[in-house]
Amino acid sequence: MSRRNLLRGAAVGAGAVALPSLLTACSSGPGGDPKTIRMGSNSSDPVPKKAFADAFAAYEKQSTAGRKIKVNTVDHNTFQENINRYLQGKPDDVFMWFAGYRMQFFAKKGLLLDISDLWKNYQGFSQALKDQSTGEDGKQYFTPYYYYPWAVFHRKSLFAQHGYTAPKTLDEYIALAKQMQKDKLVPIAFCDKDGWPAMGTFDYINMRTNGYDFHKSLMAGKEAWTDKRVKDVFDTWRSLLPYCQPAANGRTWQEAATSLQQRKTGMAVFGMPHPGQQFPKAEQGDIDFFPFPEINPEHGQDAVEAPIDGFLLAKKSKTLKNKKTLESAKDLLTYLATPKAEDVYLAGDPNNVAVNSGASTSTYSDLQKKAVELVSGAKQISQFLDRDTRPDFASTVMIPAIQSFINNPKDVDGLVNGIERQKKTIFATEG
Amino acid sequence: MSLTSARRAKRRGPRRFTRRDLVVLGVLLGIPILLDIAIVWGPTLASVVLSFTSWDGIGSIHWVGTQNYTNLFTNYPPFWPAVRHNLMWLGFLGLIATPFGLLLAVLIDRGVRFSRFYQSTIYMPVVLSLAIVGFIAQLIFSRDQGVLNAVLGNKDNPTDWLGDPNLNIWMILIAAAWRHTGYVMILYLAGLKAVDPTLKEAAAIDGANDRQTFFRVVFPTLRPVNVIVGVITVIESLRAFDIVYAVNHGRNGLEVLSVLVTDNIIGEASRIGFGSAIAVVLLAVSMGFVVTYLVQEIRGEKNR
């Protein structure tokens, strides 16, 4: 019998080891040394991983108290998919995540630590950045680190060759697209196989047509998708589709960006890293962009879509309960909020832009400088559809909805009715 | 001889187990049962229970009754396409790929020239994971850079094999069948080798032609293999996941039930209650097949 008990114990034990997510399994350990800060990192790609390692090394070097960072890197998608369990289980002290609704959601659930006291001393962050770091309760939870704006990207040399100029308004945009068609180009590279790239276009058309405030409350589930203003967005979008690459649902963003690089397409609504990663080094200087054109003069080109990544403190971290570790973690955030810390990072990853206005721009490429100008001139900063609304709504409703719009752009009424019905059931559930 | 009969005598009657026998039985039966309960039935029951809640993975659990199911059947656009695609999968594998695998097996078994070569070529895809088959399918069917459109040479208006929701499921089925056919063929080959050649000789003496020999004599003797192939075909079509996930995350024309489950449960969405409801539907469908199969088997045993 004792043998059986032993075996039962072993079976239960095996289950207990296997069941919790990968993430928590990696981050156990004794409360230990309060000078060691544990960092949960989602930067599994080689370029950012190396750049973060440089930034952390710089922190350790300048720390007079001899503080150290122990990085626990998890594959980017795995990290994202496990974030719920991660924050509830045994999270690291500090972890990397996104600003906006995706941060506020966890703040509301009480899984993040309030860092409003640190924000009192932060310098060089604009009001828009502060808003994106603030929870619904008015407290700050997020330390921004870098961002990358979305805009209409194109090749300088192609525009010069045909004598195109950057359009300011929707009419000029369409006129340019028509001219490109005459010149045997596909005007707008377009893709949505991955489900998210077309969201950027939706966000921009909505913000240009109805303004940032409407966009934000639409994302928060407070407006009806059956509203005429939303239908207008889809109508405008439909008028642009004839100039877009057909069959977008079968194309990845890499393929779309490659067509831009190969001069088969004229322009594309992208985030900065997308063309950046598909253009060879020698042609990086040829990438240029213009802000998404104006649709309604009332809103002009006020809003810019610029997803922000940064650092947060996990409330459930066991070691963070120790006051000295908390002090260390806050010291790290204070350092990461300085312009110098961002400079170190961006030296290794030039596809992004520092958030701190004090960061050195001397090593920036022309494109990065232009991106800084674009965002610092913005009246409002949005994140991205899937960062501005509930994750369950974005992934299970909006991705299929936009893909079906691309397949059948005529049935706008049926589309928005379907979205609205599903939105109601999703926003009605309060966990 | 004497040893076995002695043992048999000892074993007569249910209460003759020694203490040691009981321990051995307990351990050998107990461990699998415990594991089965802990790893299979526990989570299954948990899913069924959770399907009546609106749990999001954080915080408290709220009961919502059958709301998830009403929602699923009436207000979740990908659901019915997913059911349809799972059935198409079953139909395509069962009616086209499996018979094709059988045909190949028969041809190779008859000893056509280079049969070893064909055998290994057709079997080769089986060693690939379906996810990898998905990546290969993309290299072939991609609209802009795929091999197929390059071969067809239709540059002005290339067919969007994987992006067109009316077309892509067929392309994926072909890719899945590419692998399934080899699998079925190898199973039937093994079965055919085991068919007693004297049966065929007897049929030939009775004046049966090839076709009659096959359908009246050989095929019925393959019954055990047929059952295995049938089960495999059903399982393959119900668990369809990796290939569509590799191609476009099971969206835009490639919805299948298993993808909807993962979409809702895994990932940030964490609609655990709703996702569980989809999983329960999948469970109910599989149980339908499992129960039918078991009933058939038990009846077959009795008739034998």
XYZ file of C-alpha atoms in Angstrom:
735
model
C 0.000 0.000 0.000
C 2.764 2.407 0.850
C 4.207 1.778 -2.560
C 0.921 2.737 -4.116
C 0.796 5.898 -2.087
C 4.271 6.679 -3.187
C 3.301 6.166 -6.796
C 0.179 8.215 -6.386
C 2.288 10.918 -4.859
C 4.644 10.694 -7.793
C 1.790 10.948 -10.285
C 0.302 13.984 -8.580
C 3.762 15.477 -8.347
C 4.364 14.933 -12.043
C 1.060 16.617 -12.822
C 1.928 19.519 -10.589
C 5.233 19.987 -12.364
C 3.812 19.642 -15.848
C 0.677 21.725 -15.493
C 1.827 25.246 -14.604
C 2.951 27.221 -17.579
C 6.477 27.271 -18.825
C 6.947 30.749 -17.535
C 6.355 30.108 -13.892
C 8.460 27.011 -13.972
C 11.463 29.078 -14.965
C 11.139 31.738 -12.380
C 10.966 29.950 -9.083
C 13.620 30.281 -6.467
C 14.196 31.590 -2.984
C 13.476 35.173 -2.016
C 17.223 35.539 -1.946
C 19.342 38.522 -2.655
C 17.410 41.830 -2.633
C 19.995 43.328 -4.952
C 19.122 40.938 -7.746
C 16.171 42.081 -9.842
C 14.398 39.418 -11.847
C 13.293 40.589 -15.276
C 10.698 38.802 -17.421
C 11.621 39.476 -21.025
C 9.614 38.820 -24.179
C 12.478 39.943 -26.405
C 13.412 36.629 -27.896
C 14.462 37.956 -31.310
C 18.220 38.292 -31.589
C 18.444 42.027 -32.346
C 16.325 43.357 -29.455
C 17.614 40.650 -27.125
C 21.153 41.826 -27.620
C 20.144 45.490 -27.342
C 18.350 44.834 -24.038
C 21.370 42.932 -22.742
C 23.472 46.031 -23.483
C 21.012 48.285 -21.668
C 20.911 46.014 -18.615
C 24.686 45.722 -18.545
C 24.863 49.521 -18.551
C 22.513 49.590 -15.571
C 24.556 47.101 -13.591
C 27.686 49.077 -14.355
C 26.321 52.393 -13.124
C 24.620 50.931 -10.042
C 26.651 52.047 -7.050
C 24.739 49.668 -4.797
C 25.904 46.711 -6.903
C 22.467 45.736 -8.151
C 22.173 42.960 -10.703
C 19.522 41.947 -13.232
C 18.629 38.333 -13.841
C 16.864 38.135 -17.190
C 14.363 35.389 -17.920
C 13.721 35.490 -21.666
C 10.672 33.733 -23.114
C 9.681 33.442 -26.756
C 7.685 36.524 -27.752
C 4.452 34.769 -28.687
C 4.609 32.312 -25.812
C 5.056 35.205 -23.416
C 2.057 36.961 -24.875
C -0.132 33.877 -24.785
C 0.776 33.061 -21.213
C 0.625 36.577 -19.795
C -2.551 35.878 -17.800
C -1.165 32.858 -16.014
C 2.248 34.464 -15.743
C 0.991 37.507 -13.846
C -1.174 35.382 -11.558
C 1.445 32.735 -10.887
C 5.010 33.484 -9.992
C 5.956 36.443 -12.164
C 9.352 38.103 -12.211
C 9.740 41.440 -10.423
C 9.896 43.577 -13.554
C 8.489 42.502 -16.918
C 8.195 43.851 -20.454
C 4.790 44.662 -21.880
C 2.736 47.134 -23.910
C 1.095 50.430 -23.036
C -2.573 51.333 -23.365
C -5.570 49.107 -22.803
C -3.483 45.977 -22.701
C -1.744 47.376 -19.612
C -4.891 48.904 -18.095
C -6.684 45.569 -18.288
C -4.169 43.973 -15.920
C -3.990 47.055 -13.716
C -7.742 46.805 -13.216
C -7.388 43.163 -12.262
C -4.918 44.189 -9.550
C -1.934 42.421 -11.073
C 0.315 45.469 -11.463
C 2.079 47.626 -8.921
C 1.306 51.346 -8.778
C 4.394 53.413 -9.681
C 2.844 56.887 -9.519
C 5.581 57.909 -7.057
C 8.229 57.228 -9.696
C 6.297 59.171 -12.325
C 6.529 62.309 -10.149
C 10.259 62.347 -10.854
C 10.217 61.124 -14.462
C 11.312 63.722 -16.965
C 11.109 64.020 -20.709
C 7.797 62.182 -21.128
C 4.942 63.958 -22.911
C 1.381 64.082 -21.616
C 0.317 61.631 -24.316
C 2.892 59.160 -22.988
C 1.683 59.656 -19.460
C -1.892 58.991 -20.551
C -0.817 55.732 -22.161
C 0.930 54.720 -18.914
C -2.039 55.502 -16.698
C -4.660 53.025 -15.550
C -8.378 53.705 -15.429
C -7.975 54.671 -11.767
C -5.655 57.561 -12.674
C -2.505 55.921 -11.299
C 0.582 55.147 -13.336
C 1.693 51.546 -13.852
C 3.974 51.655 -16.862
C 7.434 52.967 -17.693
C 7.615 53.603 -21.459
C 10.815 52.719 -23.263
C 10.492 52.940 -27.029
C 7.850 53.135 -29.738
C 7.447 52.818 -33.471
C 4.974 54.944 -35.424
C 2.660 53.742 -38.179
C 2.476 55.769 -41.379
C 2.328 55.373 -45.154
C 5.732 54.030 -46.172
C 7.291 54.242 -49.627
C 10.616 54.381 -51.489
C 12.194 57.793 -51.879
C 13.797 56.853 -55.200
C 10.516 55.572 -56.668
C 8.743 58.800 -55.753
C 11.608 60.844 -57.202
C 11.670 58.769 -60.408
C 7.980 59.410 -61.134
C 7.851 62.867 -59.577
C 5.279 61.898 -56.954
C 4.735 64.096 -53.926
C 3.389 63.051 -50.563
C -0.386 63.563 -50.463
C -1.947 65.594 -47.658
C -5.608 64.722 -48.094
C -7.601 61.663 -49.055
C -8.382 63.146 -52.478
C -4.706 63.690 -53.168
C -3.995 60.173 -51.912
C -6.499 58.720 -54.378
C -5.203 60.936 -57.178
C -1.686 59.680 -56.472
C -2.948 56.103 -56.465
C -4.599 56.642 -59.859
C -1.386 58.072 -61.249
C 0.515 55.046 -59.961
C -1.889 52.744 -61.732
C -1.201 54.616 -64.957
C 2.490 54.069 -64.299
C 1.864 50.300 -64.053
C 2.333 50.127 -60.310
C 0.028 48.592 -57.735
C -0.559 51.728 -55.652
C -0.964 50.326 -52.129
C 0.683 47.163 -50.855
C -1.884 45.356 -48.727
C -1.829 42.236 -46.568
C -3.883 40.621 -43.829
C -2.989 36.953 -43.757
C -1.602 37.379 -40.241
C -4.904 38.981 -39.240
C -3.525 42.185 -37.743
C -1.767 44.325 -40.417
C -5.015 45.711 -41.861
C -6.048 46.928 -38.412
C -3.636 49.849 -38.820
C -5.588 51.069 -41.844
C -8.878 50.777 -39.965
C -7.463 52.744 -37.019
C -6.210 55.548 -39.228
C -9.360 55.904 -41.315
C -11.441 55.963 -38.135
C -9.245 58.526 -36.368
C -9.061 60.741 -39.443
C -12.819 60.540 -40.036
C -14.211 60.614 -36.507
C -11.322 61.728 -34.340
C -9.269 60.098 -31.625
C -11.882 60.410 -28.885
C -14.486 58.530 -30.878
C -11.920 55.878 -31.790
C -10.969 55.418 -28.169
C -14.514 55.066 -26.909
C -15.358 52.746 -29.821
C -12.441 50.574 -28.749
C -13.616 50.707 -25.139
C -16.949 49.257 -26.219
C -18.853 52.451 -25.448
C -20.002 53.211 -29.005
C -22.203 51.118 -31.230
C -20.473 49.598 -34.233
C -23.733 50.057 -36.109
C -23.283 53.841 -35.770
C -23.230 55.686 -39.085
C -19.767 56.980 -38.239
C -18.374 53.427 -38.240
C -20.133 52.628 -41.508
C -18.506 55.728 -42.993
C -15.126 54.297 -42.079
C -15.816 51.078 -43.945
C -17.269 52.999 -46.894
C -14.128 55.106 -47.166
C -12.014 51.993 -46.859
C -13.993 50.326 -49.655
C -13.308 53.309 -51.913
C -9.572 52.689 -51.348
C -9.648 48.930 -51.974
C -9.460 49.188 -55.802
C -6.024 50.750 -55.344
C -4.843 48.104 -52.889
C -3.093 44.875 -53.775
C -5.837 42.298 -54.333
C -6.035 39.032 -52.370
C -4.709 40.586 -49.172
C -5.904 37.717 -46.990
C -3.419 35.403 -48.638
C -0.417 37.687 -48.165
C 1.870 38.051 -45.140
C 3.270 41.442 -44.164
C 6.709 40.206 -45.166
C 5.478 39.561 -48.712
C 3.766 42.949 -48.874
C 6.872 44.733 -47.616
C 8.970 42.836 -50.145
C 6.727 44.038 -52.986
C 7.388 47.586 -51.791
C 11.101 46.903 -51.789
C 10.904 45.405 -55.312
C 9.140 48.531 -56.649
C 6.061 46.535 -57.615
C 3.908 48.512 -55.208
C 4.041 52.226 -54.497
C 3.197 52.624 -50.798
C 1.928 50.757 -47.748
C 0.413 51.496 -44.338
C 2.934 49.918 -41.973
C 4.736 50.281 -38.694
C 8.350 51.350 -38.890
C 9.970 47.950 -38.279
C 8.051 46.288 -41.132
C 9.728 47.824 -44.179
C 12.808 48.174 -41.975
C 13.140 44.418 -41.694
C 12.439 43.629 -45.354
C 14.767 46.149 -46.975
C 18.428 45.138 -47.362
C 20.922 47.231 -45.393
C 22.075 49.196 -48.437
C 18.516 50.291 -49.235
C 17.510 51.286 -45.703
C 18.165 54.942 -46.519
C 15.612 54.770 -49.319
C 12.671 54.145 -46.958
C 10.496 57.163 -46.357
C 6.990 57.850 -45.101
C 4.235 60.427 -44.926
C 1.513 60.648 -42.274
C -1.800 59.023 -43.151
C -3.750 61.625 -45.181
C -6.394 63.926 -43.777
C -10.031 62.886 -44.274
C -12.049 65.252 -42.092
C -10.444 68.726 -41.681
C -11.817 68.883 -38.154
C -9.413 66.164 -37.075
C -6.635 66.837 -39.587
C -3.636 64.585 -39.007
C -3.750 65.008 -35.245
C -3.529 61.410 -34.121
C -0.569 59.127 -34.691
C -0.575 55.407 -34.172
C 2.581 54.588 -32.228
C 2.651 51.401 -30.141
C 4.756 51.857 -27.017
C 6.679 49.070 -25.282
C 8.022 49.364 -21.752
C 8.395 47.962 -18.259
C 6.003 47.199 -15.397
C 6.153 45.760 -11.890
C 4.258 42.535 -11.218
C 2.285 42.748 -8.006
C 2.243 38.996 -7.439
C 6.018 38.668 -7.489
C 7.037 37.010 -4.214
C 10.410 38.727 -4.006
C 8.896 42.138 -4.619
C 7.156 41.809 -1.249
C 10.617 42.326 0.210
C 11.019 46.086 0.622
C 14.649 46.043 -0.427
C 13.926 44.185 -3.642
C 11.122 46.617 -4.372
C 13.590 49.434 -3.887
C 15.966 47.773 -6.333
C 13.212 47.246 -8.899
C 12.114 50.869 -8.644
C 15.719 51.966 -8.973
C 15.918 49.972 -12.202
C 12.736 51.566 -13.587
C 14.052 55.010 -12.699
C 17.189 54.232 -14.659
C 15.290 52.818 -17.627
C 13.235 56.014 -17.801
C 16.324 58.111 -18.405
C 17.330 59.193 -21.899
C 20.718 57.532 -21.473
C 19.209 54.101 -20.956
C 17.205 54.466 -24.164
C 20.285 55.573 -26.101
C 22.106 52.401 -25.112
C 19.207 50.285 -26.305
C 18.628 52.076 -29.597
C 22.273 51.859 -30.509
C 21.593 48.135 -30.880
C 18.078 48.283 -32.385
C 17.581 51.157 -34.842
C 14.074 50.086 -35.934
C 12.472 51.914 -33.019
C 12.523 55.394 -31.528
C 13.171 56.505 -27.928
C 10.204 57.873 -25.999
C 12.159 60.290 -23.842
C 12.470 63.757 -25.364
C 15.939 64.006 -23.821
C 17.292 60.986 -25.694
C 20.152 61.700 -28.031
C 19.126 61.794 -31.668
C 22.654 62.238 -33.000
C 22.963 58.611 -34.064
C 19.461 58.490 -35.547
C 18.907 57.812 -39.201
C 16.863 60.350 -41.180
C 13.893 58.034 -40.896
C 14.149 57.848 -37.112
C 14.441 61.632 -36.902
C 11.338 62.008 -39.024
C 9.514 59.515 -36.808
C 10.388 61.521 -33.709
C 9.047 64.641 -35.383
C 5.850 62.858 -36.355
C 5.103 61.597 -32.865
C 6.191 64.673 -30.943
C 3.895 66.735 -33.161
C 0.964 64.426 -32.517
C -1.949 65.689 -30.468
C -2.943 62.142 -29.557
C -1.153 58.804 -29.675
C -3.082 55.629 -30.240
C -1.547 52.202 -29.724
C -3.023 49.740 -32.210
C -6.416 48.138 -32.478
C -5.351 45.023 -30.599
C -3.673 47.121 -27.898
C -6.486 49.655 -27.542
C -9.293 47.241 -26.852
C -9.984 44.014 -25.005
C -7.723 41.258 -26.301
C -10.633 38.812 -26.558
C -12.584 41.273 -28.712
C -9.622 42.100 -30.967
C -8.591 38.532 -31.667
C -11.846 36.631 -31.808
C -14.107 39.276 -33.384
C -12.124 41.954 -35.199
C -9.643 39.732 -37.023
C -12.328 37.609 -38.732
C -14.487 40.706 -39.281
C -11.800 42.671 -41.115
C -10.822 39.633 -43.163
C -14.419 39.115 -44.215
C -14.669 42.813 -45.091
C -11.667 42.415 -47.375
C -13.303 39.404 -49.029
C -16.686 41.045 -49.378
C -16.498 44.820 -48.931
C -20.078 45.390 -50.081
C -21.993 44.102 -47.086
C -21.063 46.761 -44.524
C -24.407 46.559 -42.737
C -24.151 42.827 -42.158
C -20.566 43.259 -41.041
C -21.165 45.948 -38.411
C -24.283 44.192 -37.147
C -22.257 41.040 -36.582
C -19.493 42.949 -34.797
C -21.959 44.804 -32.605
C -23.804 41.632 -31.557
C -20.574 39.900 -30.576
C -19.215 43.037 -28.909
C -22.223 43.164 -26.638
C -21.721 39.621 -25.385
C -17.992 40.080 -24.884
C -18.108 43.441 -23.151
C -20.966 42.190 -20.983
C -18.723 39.569 -19.360
C -16.809 41.094 -16.500
C -14.360 38.510 -15.222
C 2.633 -28.668 -19.052
C 2.249 -29.700 -15.471
C 3.359 -26.293 -14.318
C 0.687 -24.444 -16.266
C -2.065 -26.780 -15.187
C -0.962 -26.412 -11.586
C -1.166 -22.686 -11.887
C -4.515 -22.804 -13.520
C -5.814 -24.861 -10.651
C -4.564 -22.328 -8.189
C -6.231 -19.504 -10.003
C -9.692 -20.945 -10.047
C -12.249 -18.736 -8.291
C -12.152 -14.989 -7.921
C -11.084 -14.942 -4.275
C -7.902 -16.888 -4.809
C -5.643 -13.866 -5.349
C -2.689 -13.806 -3.038
C -1.739 -10.635 -1.298
C 1.116 -10.205 -3.722
C -1.191 -10.598 -6.730
C -3.430 -7.934 -5.302
C -0.546 -5.533 -4.872
C 0.742 -6.169 -8.372
C -2.732 -5.796 -9.833
C -3.367 -2.702 -7.776
C -0.197 -1.051 -8.921
C -0.457 -2.082 -12.558
C -4.104 -1.120 -12.839
C -4.034 1.684 -10.331
C -1.319 3.788 -11.923
C -2.885 3.925 -15.382
C -6.307 4.620 -13.889
C -4.991 7.396 -11.687
C -3.045 8.895 -14.546
C -6.080 8.608 -16.767
C -8.250 10.384 -14.222
C -5.682 13.055 -13.475
C -4.604 13.798 -17.023
C -7.633 12.961 -19.164
C -10.882 12.857 -17.218
C -10.077 15.620 -14.760
C -9.450 18.273 -17.420
C -12.341 16.955 -19.512
C -14.802 17.344 -16.666
C -13.280 20.708 -15.794
C -13.919 21.855 -19.382
C -17.509 20.744 -19.202
C -18.013 22.620 -15.933
C -16.188 25.718 -17.160
C -18.289 25.820 -20.299
C -21.147 27.079 -18.132
C -19.128 30.007 -16.785
C -17.766 33.257 -18.136
C -14.340 32.783 -16.569
C -11.529 34.828 -18.108
C -8.708 33.090 -16.286
C -8.364 35.813 -13.680
C -10.481 36.368 -10.626
C -13.736 34.759 -9.669
C -15.867 32.382 -11.730
C -19.374 33.461 -12.722
C -22.086 31.037 -13.738
C -23.841 31.978 -16.947
C -25.844 28.822 -17.582
C -26.104 27.830 -21.221
C -25.372 31.343 -22.454
C -22.061 30.278 -24.004
C -23.819 27.656 -26.073
C -26.579 29.954 -27.319
C -23.910 32.474 -28.127
C -21.872 29.861 -29.939
C -24.718 28.582 -32.092
C -26.290 31.930 -32.938
C -23.712 34.656 -32.575
C -20.246 33.397 -33.438
C -19.666 33.599 -37.189
C -16.683 31.199 -37.360
C -18.531 28.347 -35.613
C -20.667 26.872 -38.401
C -17.930 27.182 -41.024
C -15.660 25.319 -38.593
C -18.182 22.493 -38.218
C -18.586 22.359 -41.984
C -14.832 22.254 -42.540
C -14.381 19.441 -40.047
C -17.061 17.450 -41.890
C -15.482 18.268 -45.261
C -12.200 17.044 -43.851
C -13.820 13.773 -42.844
C -15.539 13.428 -46.202
C -12.448 14.231 -48.240
C -10.131 11.929 -46.330
C -12.722 9.187 -46.036
C -14.053 9.204 -49.580
C -11.039 10.289 -51.616
C -7.727 10.012 -49.787
C -8.362 6.693 -48.049
C -9.663 4.829 -51.130
C -6.773 6.308 -53.098
C -4.344 4.958 -50.490
C -5.998 1.553 -50.821
C -5.718 1.679 -54.606
C -2.014 2.491 -54.390
C -1.505 -0.310 -51.892
C -3.194 -2.816 -54.184
C -1.196 -1.672 -57.201
C 2.070 -1.881 -55.312
C 1.121 -5.208 -53.783
C 0.539 -6.627 -57.251
C 4.167 -5.875 -57.899
C 4.240 -3.163 -60.527
C 7.691 -2.247 -61.699
C 9.699 -0.001 -59.280
C 7.135 -0.748 -56.603
C 9.705 -0.267 -53.806
C 10.496 3.150 -55.171
C 6.836 4.185 -55.315
C 6.262 2.761 -51.889
C 8.973 4.879 -50.285
C 8.070 7.987 -52.288
C 4.424 7.862 -51.327
C 5.268 7.070 -47.743
C 7.794 9.903 -47.449
C 5.321 12.696 -46.514
C 4.143 10.657 -43.540
C 7.385 11.336 -41.685
C 6.627 15.080 -41.880
C 4.583 16.799 -39.216
C 1.393 18.359 -40.587
C 2.697 21.749 -39.519
C 5.622 21.252 -41.875
C 3.267 20.097 -44.605
C 1.553 23.459 -44.016
C 4.782 25.348 -44.631
C 5.474 23.335 -47.768
C 1.919 24.051 -48.958
C 2.590 27.765 -48.565
C 5.720 27.569 -50.697
C 3.650 25.961 -53.419
C 0.351 27.812 -53.170
C 1.441 31.349 -52.207
C -0.108 33.806 -54.649
C 2.853 36.091 -55.259
C 5.807 33.812 -54.706
C 4.388 30.290 -54.921
C 5.580 27.549 -57.259
C 2.139 26.702 -58.607
C 1.382 30.167 -59.949
C 4.892 30.370 -61.387
C 4.283 27.096 -63.237
C 0.855 28.198 -64.437
C 2.456 31.423 -65.616
C -0.643 33.509 -65.046
C 1.021 36.738 -64.018
C -1.737 39.255 -64.619
C -4.373 37.661 -62.477
C -2.802 34.912 -60.382
C -5.085 32.673 -58.343
C -4.979 33.302 -54.630
C -4.895 29.647 -53.598
C -4.534 30.274 -49.870
C -6.247 33.641 -49.446
C -9.526 32.961 -51.214
C -11.867 31.529 -48.580
C -13.758 29.443 -51.158
C -10.609 27.853 -52.452
C -8.089 27.542 -49.652
C -9.795 24.734 -47.751
C -9.494 22.496 -50.851
C -5.820 23.299 -51.205
C -5.281 22.434 -47.556
C -7.268 19.214 -47.961
C -5.062 18.230 -50.871
C -1.991 18.916 -48.758
C -3.430 16.924 -45.847
C -4.407 14.090 -48.189
C -0.885 14.035 -49.592
C 0.256 12.854 -46.191
C -2.797 10.786 -45.299
C -2.645 8.697 -48.486
C 0.827 7.416 -47.686
C -0.210 6.511 -44.181
C -3.242 4.559 -45.375
C -1.241 2.879 -48.117
C 1.341 1.509 -45.715
C -1.377 0.133 -43.427
C -3.139 -1.611 -46.305
C 0.144 -2.932 -47.676
C 0.798 -4.613 -44.360
C -2.743 -5.989 -44.413
C -2.460 -7.269 -47.977
C 0.792 -9.060 -47.225
C -1.039 -10.930 -44.502
C -3.827 -12.157 -46.805
C -3.434 -15.895 -47.304
C -2.402 -16.418 -50.968
C -4.304 -19.691 -51.081
C -7.533 -17.691 -50.843
C -6.660 -15.893 -54.064
C -5.685 -19.149 -55.723
C -8.953 -20.692 -54.696
C -10.836 -17.725 -56.102
C -8.875 -17.988 -59.364
C -9.711 -21.691 -59.622
C -13.372 -20.819 -59.091
C -13.064 -18.545 -62.114
C -13.188 -15.137 -60.415
C -11.557 -12.262 -62.244
C -9.208 -9.804 -60.541
C -11.922 -7.398 -59.585
C -14.157 -10.081 -58.150
C -11.233 -11.613 -56.274
C -10.453 -8.295 -54.693
C -13.922 -7.180 -53.705
C -15.373 -10.560 -52.759
C -12.351 -12.285 -51.259
C -9.452 -10.011 -50.378
C -11.260 -6.917 -49.157
C -13.465 -8.740 -46.620
C -10.410 -10.363 -45.085
C -8.973 -6.886 -44.584
C -11.689 -6.034 -42.071
C -9.342 -5.441 -39.106
C -7.246 -3.062 -41.226
C -10.380 -1.315 -42.460
C -11.414 -0.656 -38.888
C -8.019 0.809 -38.010
C -7.964 2.971 -41.129
C -11.483 4.174 -40.419
C -10.566 5.158 -36.889
C -7.429 6.919 -38.053
C -9.364 8.831 -40.707
C -11.934 10.035 -38.208
C -9.265 11.031 -35.702
C -7.250 12.856 -38.366
C -10.236 14.933 -39.411
C -11.363 15.785 -35.899
C -7.931 16.773 -34.686
C -7.149 18.818 -37.811
C -5.236 21.760 -36.467
C -1.533 22.116 -37.141
C -1.690 22.526 -40.911
C -4.295 25.295 -40.910
C -2.608 26.959 -37.958
C 0.665 27.013 -39.838
C -0.979 28.504 -42.917
C -3.136 31.309 -41.507
C -3.991 30.528 -37.894
C -7.184 28.856 -39.052
C -8.908 32.017 -40.183
C -10.484 33.260 -43.369
C -11.880 30.041 -44.752
C -9.771 27.592 -42.786
C -11.716 27.560 -39.524
C -11.795 24.210 -37.720
C -13.153 23.499 -34.242
C -9.795 22.845 -32.611
C -8.506 26.225 -33.782
C -11.529 28.025 -32.360
C -10.863 26.344 -29.019
C -7.247 27.481 -28.904
C -8.111 30.939 -30.225
C -10.451 31.510 -27.323
C -8.604 29.768 -24.521
C -4.917 30.060 -25.228
C -3.588 33.469 -25.935
C -4.520 36.754 -24.413
C -8.185 36.396 -25.242
C -8.745 33.971 -22.355
C -12.432 33.462 -22.985
C -12.030 30.234 -21.086
C -15.750 29.665 -20.549
C -16.638 30.237 -24.193
C -13.669 28.240 -25.482
C -14.620 25.357 -23.198
C -18.086 25.341 -24.726
C -16.530 24.837 -28.181
C -14.326 22.112 -26.746
C -17.386 20.380 -25.326
C -19.009 20.428 -28.755
C -15.882 18.836 -30.196
C -15.958 16.293 -27.367
C -19.595 15.456 -28.077
C -18.874 14.923 -31.777
C -15.876 12.688 -31.041
C -17.860 10.755 -28.460
C -20.431 10.102 -31.147
C -17.803 8.398 -33.284
C -16.130 6.626 -30.370
C -19.401 5.205 -29.062
C -20.530 4.058 -32.524
C -17.189 2.374 -33.016
C -17.270 0.652 -29.646
C -20.827 -0.556 -30.123
C -19.920 -1.977 -33.520
C -16.857 -3.676 -32.108
C -18.699 -5.225 -29.197
C -21.464 -6.471 -31.469
C -18.842 -7.867 -33.818
C -17.210 -9.742 -30.942
C -20.542 -11.262 -29.968
C -21.344 -12.338 -33.504
C -18.007 -14.004 -33.933
